[in-house]
XYZ file of C-alpha atoms in Angstrom:
294
model
C 47.183 4.540 16.608
C 44.029 5.701 15.835
C 41.538 6.947 18.474
C 37.935 7.422 18.700
C 37.091 10.415 20.855
C 33.815 11.092 22.163
C 32.814 14.412 23.835
C 36.179 16.086 24.024
C 37.461 18.942 22.127
C 40.570 20.782 22.009
C 39.025 23.147 24.614
C 37.846 21.812 27.684
C 35.094 24.694 27.675
C 33.681 23.377 24.743
C 33.415 19.494 26.091
C 29.944 17.948 25.108
C 27.693 18.222 27.876
C 24.892 15.182 27.403
C 24.199 10.998 27.133
C 25.691 9.460 23.962
C 24.860 5.692 23.949
C 25.263 2.821 21.304
C 27.776 4.215 18.900
C 27.857 2.258 15.707
C 30.769 2.453 12.947
C 30.321 0.825 9.741
C 32.870 0.667 6.831
C 30.354 0.643 3.871
C 27.688 3.554 3.166
C 24.453 2.543 4.497
C 21.074 2.899 2.381
C 18.298 5.244 3.985
C 16.504 1.718 4.660
C 19.283 0.166 6.598
C 19.276 3.559 8.711
C 15.921 3.445 9.365
C 15.994 -0.088 10.443
C 18.982 0.593 12.895
C 16.800 3.495 14.303
C 13.684 1.232 15.013
C 15.573 -2.248 16.037
C 13.907 -3.407 18.900
C 11.133 -1.229 19.015
C 7.736 -1.283 17.783
C 5.955 1.512 15.832
C 2.784 0.296 17.951
C 1.250 -2.334 19.973
C -2.013 -3.301 20.651
C -2.689 -5.971 23.439
C -6.648 -5.588 23.112
C -6.627 -5.807 27.063
C -10.033 -4.449 27.361
C -9.106 -1.636 25.216
C -9.343 -0.508 21.529
C -5.891 1.980 21.943
C -2.571 0.888 21.488
C 0.040 0.391 24.766
C 0.625 4.123 24.735
C -2.783 4.908 25.363
C -3.304 6.432 21.833
C -4.525 5.787 18.175
C -7.823 3.653 18.901
C -9.438 1.118 16.916
C -13.080 1.802 16.588
C -15.664 0.197 18.221
C -18.474 -1.379 16.718
C -21.488 -3.654 17.045
C -20.394 -7.397 16.771
C -16.756 -6.280 18.148
C -16.163 -7.590 21.690
C -13.250 -8.360 24.129
C -12.948 -12.111 24.774
C -10.676 -14.728 26.426
C -6.773 -14.354 24.918
C -4.690 -17.230 24.025
C -3.885 -17.573 27.646
C -7.164 -17.616 29.270
C -6.999 -14.047 30.634
C -10.829 -12.478 29.992
C -11.125 -9.514 28.113
C -7.965 -9.760 26.537
C -8.514 -10.174 22.861
C -10.632 -8.468 19.915
C -13.266 -10.807 18.828
C -15.192 -10.244 15.413
C -18.666 -12.022 14.502
C -18.772 -11.271 10.566
C -20.686 -8.222 11.363
C -18.248 -5.287 10.995
C -14.408 -4.426 10.902
C -12.589 -1.719 12.760
C -9.992 0.819 11.775
C -7.498 2.916 13.366
C -5.431 6.330 12.063
C -1.886 4.858 13.045
C 0.775 7.630 12.225
C 4.139 6.715 10.357
C 2.835 3.654 8.985
C 5.653 1.935 6.698
C 4.553 2.675 3.093
C 6.276 2.440 -0.602
C 8.917 -0.089 -0.593
C 10.205 0.588 3.081
C 10.829 -2.534 5.291
C 8.205 -3.619 7.779
C 6.747 -6.273 10.167
C 3.219 -7.038 11.084
C 2.713 -9.712 13.796
C -0.768 -10.704 14.901
C -2.421 -13.399 16.790
C -5.575 -15.029 15.197
C -8.242 -17.567 16.264
C -10.513 -18.210 13.736
C -14.290 -18.852 15.207
C -15.687 -20.666 11.853
C -14.166 -20.875 8.343
C -16.483 -21.641 5.364
C -14.917 -23.718 2.901
C -13.732 -21.269 -0.153
C -13.694 -18.412 1.845
C -11.248 -15.799 2.418
C -11.040 -14.055 5.931
C -8.848 -10.622 6.308
C -6.906 -10.001 9.330
C -5.662 -6.835 8.327
C -5.254 -4.231 5.155
C -3.861 -0.784 4.573
C -3.220 1.562 1.568
C -5.500 2.430 -1.240
C -7.773 0.222 -3.356
C -4.982 -0.090 -5.744
C -1.959 0.059 -3.911
C -2.184 -1.772 -0.701
C -0.903 -4.431 1.529
C -3.283 -6.919 2.939
C -3.365 -10.831 4.399
C -6.096 -13.237 4.177
C -6.260 -17.135 5.167
C -8.745 -19.930 4.228
C -8.962 -23.468 5.725
C -5.830 -25.040 3.960
C -3.671 -21.604 2.985
C -2.431 -18.100 3.974
C -1.275 -14.938 2.006
C 0.046 -11.765 1.725
C -0.316 -9.611 -1.124
C -0.523 -5.998 -2.852
C -1.394 -5.007 -5.834
C 1.478 -6.455 -8.014
C 2.261 -9.760 -5.964
C 0.391 -12.177 -4.443
C 2.340 -14.753 -1.875
C 0.302 -18.036 -1.158
C 1.552 -20.694 1.042
C -0.426 -24.095 2.313
C -1.044 -24.423 5.995
C -3.937 -25.912 7.997
C -5.950 -22.908 9.947
C -8.336 -24.456 12.396
C -11.375 -22.917 13.973
C -10.946 -22.450 17.882
C -7.132 -22.736 17.729
C -4.767 -19.750 18.148
C -2.283 -18.918 15.523
C 0.764 -16.723 15.513
C 1.107 -14.963 12.023
C 4.052 -12.773 11.221
C 4.424 -10.977 7.917
C 7.844 -9.438 6.760
C 9.081 -7.269 3.904
C 12.347 -6.533 3.723
C 12.301 -4.642 0.403
C 13.662 -7.659 -1.241
C 11.563 -10.598 -0.483
C 8.209 -11.094 1.550
C 7.954 -14.051 4.260
C 4.952 -15.411 5.719
C 5.730 -17.148 9.602
C 3.271 -19.000 11.384
C 3.898 -19.978 15.008
C 7.735 -18.722 15.027
C 8.307 -21.038 11.674
C 9.023 -19.738 8.128
C 6.221 -20.803 5.756
C 7.487 -19.273 2.649
C 9.060 -16.640 0.760
C 9.443 -14.947 -2.531
C 10.580 -11.886 -4.203
C 8.395 -8.549 -3.424
C 8.554 -5.025 -3.590
C 5.605 -3.390 -1.968
C 3.982 -0.857 -3.408
C 1.701 0.529 -0.437
C 0.243 4.076 -0.879
C -1.019 6.353 2.213
C -4.724 6.498 2.724
C -4.584 8.873 5.644
C -2.887 6.364 7.917
C -5.500 4.428 8.087
C -5.134 0.548 9.151
C -7.916 -1.815 9.069
C -8.953 -5.007 10.895
C -11.598 -7.741 9.945
C -13.185 -6.038 7.231
C -13.832 -8.126 3.912
C -13.485 -7.379 0.245
C -15.810 -7.917 -2.614
C -18.177 -10.612 -1.940
C -16.570 -12.506 1.072
C -17.545 -11.905 4.601
C -15.808 -9.856 7.503
C -13.553 -11.751 9.779
C -15.316 -14.395 12.061
C -12.353 -14.518 14.447
C -10.439 -13.694 17.345
C -7.260 -11.174 17.279
C -4.427 -10.047 19.658
C -1.370 -8.568 20.088
C -1.156 -6.654 17.079
C 2.488 -5.382 16.787
C 3.885 -3.195 13.540
C 7.323 -2.949 12.995
C 9.085 -0.450 10.875
C 12.081 -2.985 10.065
C 12.323 -6.702 8.955
C 12.371 -9.024 12.243
C 15.010 -11.540 11.880
C 14.386 -15.252 12.658
C 15.299 -15.357 15.790
C 13.363 -12.216 16.981
C 9.799 -13.844 15.236
C 10.237 -17.113 17.102
C 10.861 -15.189 20.509
C 7.665 -13.325 19.703
C 5.858 -16.765 19.511
C 7.251 -18.115 22.337
C 7.871 -14.595 24.796
C 5.806 -12.049 23.352
C 8.985 -9.984 23.001
C 11.948 -9.855 20.544
C 14.724 -11.004 23.264
C 15.064 -14.185 24.667
C 13.980 -14.627 28.307
C 17.092 -15.474 30.490
C 17.138 -16.509 34.136
C 20.159 -16.356 36.453
C 20.234 -20.036 38.104
C 21.866 -18.715 40.987
C 18.772 -16.702 41.620
C 15.910 -19.023 41.635
C 13.871 -19.615 44.778
C 12.208 -22.710 43.278
C 13.357 -26.004 41.459
C 11.471 -28.875 39.567
C 12.743 -32.477 39.569
C 12.723 -34.602 37.425
C 13.594 -32.414 34.559
C 12.707 -33.021 31.760
C 9.425 -35.571 32.584
C 6.504 -36.893 30.789
C 4.501 -38.118 34.052
C 4.885 -36.343 37.439
C 7.287 -33.382 38.500
C 7.791 -31.966 41.989
C 8.161 -28.397 43.029
C 10.815 -27.737 45.419
C 10.401 -24.327 47.069
C 10.718 -22.505 50.614
C 7.199 -21.375 50.852
C 3.763 -22.670 49.666
C 2.958 -22.624 46.190
C 0.039 -20.210 45.336
C -0.383 -21.535 41.893
C 0.925 -23.536 38.733
C -0.018 -23.009 35.347
C 1.256 -24.884 32.154
C 1.216 -23.488 29.003
C 1.516 -25.139 25.389
C 3.845 -24.051 22.631
C 1.164 -22.643 21.276
C 0.509 -20.290 24.557
C -2.654 -22.302 25.323
C -2.994 -22.918 29.221
C -3.545 -26.447 29.441
C -3.034 -27.224 33.464
C -3.756 -25.215 36.774
C -2.781 -26.472 40.106
C -2.148 -25.556 43.493
C 0.081 -28.386 44.399
C 4.013 -29.168 44.575
C 3.407 -32.573 43.001
C 2.129 -31.948 39.356
C 0.749 -35.034 37.278
C 1.103 -33.854 33.487
């Protein structure tokens, strides 16, 4: 019988002293990209909530403030919790360790166009050099992801005033675009992004097109390719894992469930507030009653 021994040597005086976590054993040789994906699994390189701050969740690497860029309500109605652009200026941040060359990556961002002029391209983000870059843009009826060699465009309706969740995945073999948790399209692609002093840009225009006229929120950058399920969880819960609830510990219940007319909340104490959100993350109802008309 073969045994795996951790932390113990033939001499008790030389036993390992420390912590060990998540031991993985593979029967094949992993590529450098696969090793990096394991290292970064479940963890973003950086996240920007834009909750009245230009900095990331670690309080560092801020985007620049500029005229025409303000904080507005996010998709849940929270004040000063999203970044709004009015076609005047873009902004940029120096984000260390961005994924370059053909390394895998995922970029997740919420977008709400303020207006869309026919035929115009609007760029939520871009980074890299002028000749070796990664960027996305949208128009009224499509969204793209491209670099200097490859170009992917998929048809979709982008409506002013409506929040949309876009996720862009490069897994070194394909690129994929997701909208609101659903895969829109995929093509073969090898990214060729070159480091341009680790500058990551939001809202800038290219050529004769205008700067971004939209609100952006919850920018997340990962140094590995997220799975379909992780992307769906990002859309629904703003986290990679499904939110699980133990029914034995619930202090309240709802009946009838499901319902399309009314429901009642059964709870020991009084209800302070009730909020209902759509699948798109928009708050559609607020109440202080236990009996809700939907």
